[in-house]
Coordinates of C-alpha atoms in Angstrom, one line a residue:
X1 CA 0.0 0.0 0.0
X2 CA 1.2 3.6 -0.7
X3 CA -0.5 5.0 2.5
X4 CA 1.3 7.2 5.0
X5 CA 3.2 5.2 7.6
X6 CA 3.4 6.6 11.1
X7 CA 7.0 5.6 11.4
X8 CA 8.0 8.0 14.1
X9 CA 7.5 7.2 17.7
X10 CA 4.6 8.9 19.5
X11 CA 2.4 8.8 16.4
X12 CA -0.1 6.4 14.8
X13 CA -1.6 5.9 11.4
X14 CA -5.3 7.0 11.3
X15 CA -6.7 6.6 7.8
X16 CA -3.3 7.5 6.2
X17 CA -2.8 10.5 8.5
X18 CA -0.2 10.5 11.2
X19 CA -1.6 11.6 14.5
X20 CA 0.0 12.1 17.9
X21 CA -0.8 9.6 20.6
X22 CA -3.1 11.0 23.3
X23 CA -2.2 11.4 26.9
X24 CA -2.0 8.1 28.7
X25 CA -0.8 6.2 25.6
X26 CA 2.5 5.7 23.6
X27 CA 3.7 4.3 20.3
X28 CA 7.0 3.1 19.2
X29 CA 6.0 4.1 15.6
X30 CA 4.7 2.1 12.6
X31 CA 1.4 1.2 14.2
X32 CA -2.3 1.9 13.5
X33 CA -3.0 2.5 17.2
X34 CA -1.3 3.7 20.3
X35 CA -0.8 1.4 23.3
X36 CA -2.2 2.3 26.7
X37 CA 0.2 3.0 29.6
X38 CA 0.2 0.4 32.3
X39 CA -2.7 0.6 34.9
X40 CA -2.3 3.6 37.2
X41 CA 0.0 5.4 34.8
X42 CA -0.3 8.2 32.3
X43 CA 1.9 10.0 29.8
X44 CA 2.1 13.3 28.0
X45 CA 0.7 13.3 24.4
X46 CA 3.1 12.0 21.8
X47 CA 4.9 9.6 24.1
X48 CA 7.3 7.3 22.2
X49 CA 7.7 4.4 24.6
X50 CA 6.4 2.8 27.8
X51 CA 9.3 4.5 29.6
X52 CA 7.5 7.8 29.1
X53 CA 4.6 6.6 31.2
X54 CA 4.5 7.7 34.8
X55 CA 2.3 7.8 37.9
X56 CA 0.8 11.3 38.0
X57 CA 1.3 13.2 41.2
X58 CA -1.1 15.7 42.7
X59 CA 0.0 19.3 42.5
X60 CA 0.4 20.6 46.1
X61 CA -0.4 24.2 45.1
X62 CA -3.5 23.2 43.0
X63 CA -4.0 24.7 39.6
X64 CA -3.1 28.4 40.4
X65 CA 0.3 27.9 38.7
X66 CA 1.9 25.5 36.2
X67 CA 2.6 22.1 37.6
X68 CA 4.6 19.1 36.4
X69 CA 2.4 16.0 36.7
X70 CA 5.3 13.7 36.9
X71 CA 7.0 15.4 39.9
X72 CA 4.0 17.2 41.4
X73 CA 6.1 20.4 41.5
X74 CA 4.5 23.7 40.9
X75 CA 6.7 26.1 38.9
X76 CA 6.5 29.3 36.9
X77 CA 8.4 32.2 35.3
X78 CA 8.3 35.9 35.8
X79 CA 9.8 38.6 33.6
X80 CA 13.4 37.7 34.3
X81 CA 13.5 34.6 36.6
X82 CA 11.9 31.2 37.1
X83 CA 10.9 29.5 40.3
X84 CA 10.0 26.1 41.5
X85 CA 8.3 24.7 44.6
X86 CA 10.8 21.7 44.6
X87 CA 14.3 23.0 45.3
X88 CA 15.3 24.0 41.8
X89 CA 13.6 21.2 39.9
X90 CA 12.6 22.9 36.6
X91 CA 10.3 20.6 34.6
X92 CA 10.7 20.7 30.9
X93 CA 13.8 22.9 30.9
X94 CA 17.4 22.0 30.5
X95 CA 19.0 24.1 33.2
X96 CA 20.2 23.4 36.7
X97 CA 17.9 25.4 38.9
X98 CA 15.1 27.8 38.5
X99 CA 17.0 31.0 38.6
X100 CA 16.6 32.4 35.1

């Protein structure tokens, strides 16, 4: 067949259209469906393997600020600095510490 192949991880083939896997699922690529994370676990959308599944943690400060579901840490950025509830854990950034 000459259809589109969802060859990249985190995607699946839906009627010849590559779509991202939903939260709570993952795909190694090349499939027509995403696989559910193990019971009690979730993932961010577009997860590429079972290793991306995690147990979601409640956010101690509720939903008033951004929160990383994997660590349960609330975080945010102001005009020239970033902060974190969890001693310099900055989810989804590649720096050491939340100090801008």
